[in-house]
Amino acid sequence: MSASIPSCLFYLCGMKKLGEIRCISPSNIALVKYWGKHAVQLPANPSISFSLKNCVSETVVTLTETSNSEFIKKGNVDFDFKLDGKYKPEFEEKIHSFFKRVASFIPNTSKYKITIDSKNSFPHSSGIASSASAFSALSGCLIEWERTLIDGEKNEDYYRNLSQMARLGSGSAARSINGGFSLWGSYSQVKGSSDEYAISINEINPIFQDLQDTILLVDKGVKKVSSTIGHELMNNHPYAKQRFVQANANITTLLGILKNDSFKDFTHLVEEEALSLHAMMLTSNPSYILFRPNTIAIIEKVREFRDSENIPICFTLDAGANVHLIYPKAFINKTLEFIEKELVGFCENGAYICDEVGDGQKIITEIYA
Ligand code: PMV
């Protein structure tokens, strides 16, 4: 891999094709939830998540010299976007506003024609939020190309900028850069934490290092109320202030739990966070409900299973009806047996996805030289 601009260039339709960057980036699941924001994608409270291994977006960015220089001079970026090989004009506005927000991070890259080709490892419309993996993958490609152009280093600033850029696409994407556990949001007890970007949490007890996330797909449809609207409804929410106090307290508690080994406390906290997130939706104005009757049925079965089998398993929920089952790898066989016997009937077409803590983003750069 070269760090300088190639001397000899590949030609595509008469235009110089400079290179291609492929980034595979994970989705993540939050244990302490981010819900509510201000200014440009700054969180109302800190959050903690872990990156997933199997639910990833793979994005290929190709850079070509552009003939659209007048358009670019006006501060626009000349791009095409394809999802699963098909042009998707409905995503263009979101990507356009992302490019505007991240312009200062990629001053050189944005002078080229950018072709974005993205796909997800998880089934389309499976109800798994793909914006975290998609925006972190796109940011990975763009910032890596910028680094190549200026012959920059992959230092701490690089990773901070990368997380910051991803955040500007989708808040939770800030936590989809590194492997393992991440903290996003300024938190007085953790040096280096910031509202602008996520940082890794390194003090993790071995019992949490191989956590599984088995995602039960209760409803594969597009959710009725978007996260953008949900965050907005936290402004003037009657319980918002108390929710932010709770989330901050849960950060302190969770950091302690992750360092030590109390699965009982972990279970209590993770479930409280999931239910508090949905309680905010139930009590917002207007109120809305994203879980389904089958979500509740699963939650009750999981609690019974935990009590009767004494298995350290808990559930969490994202902004949707699907249930994430979180447990150590040592209990995978017993849990899958339980899912097959007791839970698949509550899933749409019996579908679920097996995932676990992952290693974070991977980037492959090819320069045509
Ligand atoms: O990243 P956004 O803006 O789509 O917000 C997602 C927030 C939750 O997924 C519900 C919680 C979280 O912290 O990931």
PDB file of N, CA and C and ligand atoms in Angstrom, residues 28-30 32-35 37 41 47-49 129 131-132 170-173 175 184 223 227-228 231 277 281 317-319, ligand 1:
ATOM      1  N   ASN A  28     -23.610  -1.626  16.182  1.00  0.00           N
ATOM      2  CA  ASN A  28     -23.317  -1.798  17.616  1.00  0.00           C
ATOM      3  C   ASN A  28     -24.639  -1.859  18.372  1.00  0.00           C
ATOM      4  N   ILE A  29     -24.570  -2.404  19.573  1.00  0.00           N
ATOM      5  CA  ILE A  29     -25.780  -2.423  20.413  1.00  0.00           C
ATOM      6  C   ILE A  29     -25.471  -1.669  21.715  1.00  0.00           C
ATOM      7  N   ALA A  30     -26.332  -0.707  22.023  1.00  0.00           N
ATOM      8  CA  ALA A  30     -26.104   0.116  23.220  1.00  0.00           C
ATOM      9  C   ALA A  30     -26.624  -0.596  24.460  1.00  0.00           C
ATOM     10  N   VAL A  32     -26.124   1.260  27.675  1.00  0.00           N
ATOM     11  CA  VAL A  32     -26.711   2.510  28.194  1.00  0.00           C
ATOM     12  C   VAL A  32     -27.065   3.326  26.946  1.00  0.00           C
ATOM     13  N   LYS A  33     -28.335   3.692  26.837  1.00  0.00           N
ATOM     14  CA  LYS A  33     -28.846   4.241  25.577  1.00  0.00           C
ATOM     15  C   LYS A  33     -28.642   5.752  25.436  1.00  0.00           C
ATOM     16  N   TYR A  34     -28.408   6.149  24.192  1.00  0.00           N
ATOM     17  CA  TYR A  34     -28.385   7.567  23.804  1.00  0.00           C
ATOM     18  C   TYR A  34     -29.787   7.885  23.291  1.00  0.00           C
ATOM     19  N   TRP A  35     -30.458   8.828  23.917  1.00  0.00           N
ATOM     20  CA  TRP A  35     -31.807   9.189  23.454  1.00  0.00           C
ATOM     21  C   TRP A  35     -32.035  10.650  23.803  1.00  0.00           C
ATOM     22  N   LYS A  37     -30.869  14.658  21.775  1.00  0.00           N
ATOM     23  CA  LYS A  37     -29.635  15.296  21.302  1.00  0.00           C
ATOM     24  C   LYS A  37     -29.841  16.789  21.158  1.00  0.00           C
ATOM     25  N   GLN A  41     -25.896  16.874  16.313  1.00  0.00           N
ATOM     26  CA  GLN A  41     -25.654  15.489  16.706  1.00  0.00           C
ATOM     27  C   GLN A  41     -24.830  15.345  17.974  1.00  0.00           C
ATOM     28  N   SER A  47     -23.346   7.373  26.435  1.00  0.00           N
ATOM     29  CA  SER A  47     -23.872   6.025  26.194  1.00  0.00           C
ATOM     30  C   SER A  47     -22.713   5.036  26.076  1.00  0.00           C
ATOM     31  N   ILE A  48     -23.026   3.755  26.307  1.00  0.00           N
ATOM     32  CA  ILE A  48     -22.012   2.681  26.187  1.00  0.00           C
ATOM     33  C   ILE A  48     -22.596   1.567  25.325  1.00  0.00           C
ATOM     34  N   SER A  49     -21.777   1.063  24.394  1.00  0.00           N
ATOM     35  CA  SER A  49     -22.245  -0.025  23.520  1.00  0.00           C
ATOM     36  C   SER A  49     -21.104  -0.995  23.261  1.00  0.00           C
ATOM     37  N   ALA A 129     -30.912  -1.620  12.803  1.00  0.00           N
ATOM     38  CA  ALA A 129     -30.508  -0.283  12.355  1.00  0.00           C
ATOM     39  C   ALA A 129     -29.196  -0.392  11.598  1.00  0.00           C
ATOM     40  N   SER A 131     -27.857   2.339  10.029  1.00  0.00           N
ATOM     41  CA  SER A 131     -27.219   3.646   9.846  1.00  0.00           C
ATOM     42  C   SER A 131     -25.882   3.738  10.585  1.00  0.00           C
ATOM     43  N   ALA A 132     -25.738   3.057  11.733  1.00  0.00           N
ATOM     44  CA  ALA A 132     -24.469   3.117  12.472  1.00  0.00           C
ATOM     45  C   ALA A 132     -23.359   2.472  11.647  1.00  0.00           C
ATOM     46  N   SER A 170     -24.828   9.668  11.699  1.00  0.00           N
ATOM     47  CA  SER A 170     -25.825   9.068  12.601  1.00  0.00           C
ATOM     48  C   SER A 170     -25.157   8.984  13.970  1.00  0.00           C
ATOM     49  N   GLY A 171     -25.821   9.525  15.010  1.00  0.00           N
ATOM     50  CA  GLY A 171     -25.187   9.621  16.332  1.00  0.00           C
ATOM     51  C   GLY A 171     -24.528   8.332  16.776  1.00  0.00           C
ATOM     52  N   SER A 172     -25.281   7.224  16.743  1.00  0.00           N
ATOM     53  CA  SER A 172     -24.739   5.975  17.275  1.00  0.00           C
ATOM     54  C   SER A 172     -23.581   5.436  16.429  1.00  0.00           C
ATOM     55  N   ALA A 173     -23.406   5.939  15.197  1.00  0.00           N
ATOM     56  CA  ALA A 173     -22.290   5.502  14.348  1.00  0.00           C
ATOM     57  C   ALA A 173     -20.937   5.885  14.959  1.00  0.00           C
ATOM     58  N   ARG A 175     -19.942   5.197  17.727  1.00  0.00           N
ATOM     59  CA  ARG A 175     -19.472   4.060  18.528  1.00  0.00           C
ATOM     60  C   ARG A 175     -19.173   2.833  17.672  1.00  0.00           C
ATOM     61  N   TRP A 184     -19.450   6.921  24.319  1.00  0.00           N
ATOM     62  CA  TRP A 184     -19.608   8.188  23.575  1.00  0.00           C
ATOM     63  C   TRP A 184     -20.341   9.171  24.485  1.00  0.00           C
ATOM     64  N   LYS A 223     -39.715   0.992  10.900  1.00  0.00           N
ATOM     65  CA  LYS A 223     -40.459   1.469  12.076  1.00  0.00           C
ATOM     66  C   LYS A 223     -41.276   2.726  11.757  1.00  0.00           C
ATOM     67  N   SER A 227     -35.870   7.479  14.424  1.00  0.00           N
ATOM     68  CA  SER A 227     -35.059   7.902  15.584  1.00  0.00           C
ATOM     69  C   SER A 227     -34.912   9.422  15.603  1.00  0.00           C
ATOM     70  N   THR A 228     -34.836  10.033  14.412  1.00  0.00           N
ATOM     71  CA  THR A 228     -34.695  11.495  14.352  1.00  0.00           C
ATOM     72  C   THR A 228     -35.863  12.161  15.079  1.00  0.00           C
ATOM     73  N   HIS A 231     -35.652  11.437  18.928  1.00  0.00           N
ATOM     74  CA  HIS A 231     -34.696  12.317  19.632  1.00  0.00           C
ATOM     75  C   HIS A 231     -35.341  13.692  19.841  1.00  0.00           C
ATOM     76  N   LEU A 277     -35.760   3.524  27.768  1.00  0.00           N
ATOM     77  CA  LEU A 277     -35.792   4.073  26.404  1.00  0.00           C
ATOM     78  C   LEU A 277     -37.230   4.037  25.869  1.00  0.00           C
ATOM     79  N   MET A 281     -40.575   6.864  24.946  1.00  0.00           N
ATOM     80  CA  MET A 281     -41.441   6.914  23.752  1.00  0.00           C
ATOM     81  C   MET A 281     -42.913   6.882  24.169  1.00  0.00           C
ATOM     82  N   LEU A 317     -33.351  -3.648  24.047  1.00  0.00           N
ATOM     83  CA  LEU A 317     -34.156  -3.265  22.881  1.00  0.00           C
ATOM     84  C   LEU A 317     -33.512  -2.044  22.259  1.00  0.00           C
ATOM     85  N   ASP A 318     -33.574  -1.968  20.944  1.00  0.00           N
ATOM     86  CA  ASP A 318     -33.170  -0.750  20.263  1.00  0.00           C
ATOM     87  C   ASP A 318     -34.457   0.047  20.028  1.00  0.00           C
ATOM     88  N   ALA A 319     -34.419   1.036  19.158  1.00  0.00           N
ATOM     89  CA  ALA A 319     -35.659   1.772  18.879  1.00  0.00           C
ATOM     90  C   ALA A 319     -36.483   0.958  17.886  1.00  0.00           C
TER      91      ALA A 319
HETATM   92  O1  PMV B   1     -27.983   6.910  15.953  1.00  0.00           O
HETATM   93  P1  PMV B   1     -29.405   7.327  15.962  1.00  0.00           P
HETATM   94  O2  PMV B   1     -29.548   8.816  15.843  1.00  0.00           O
HETATM   95  O3  PMV B   1     -30.199   6.536  14.954  1.00  0.00           O
HETATM   96  O4  PMV B   1     -30.049   6.977  17.410  1.00  0.00           O
HETATM   97  C1  PMV B   1     -30.191   5.653  17.833  1.00  0.00           C
HETATM   98  C2  PMV B   1     -30.375   5.577  19.292  1.00  0.00           C
HETATM   99  C3  PMV B   1     -30.616   4.167  19.843  1.00  0.00           C
HETATM  100  O5  PMV B   1     -30.225   3.184  18.917  1.00  0.00           O
HETATM  101  C4  PMV B   1     -32.084   3.947  20.157  1.00  0.00           C
HETATM  102  C5  PMV B   1     -29.852   3.984  21.145  1.00  0.00           C
HETATM  103  C6  PMV B   1     -28.358   3.928  21.002  1.00  0.00           C
HETATM  104  O6  PMV B   1     -27.685   4.499  21.861  1.00  0.00           O
HETATM  105  O7  PMV B   1     -27.860   3.289  20.065  1.00  0.00           O
END
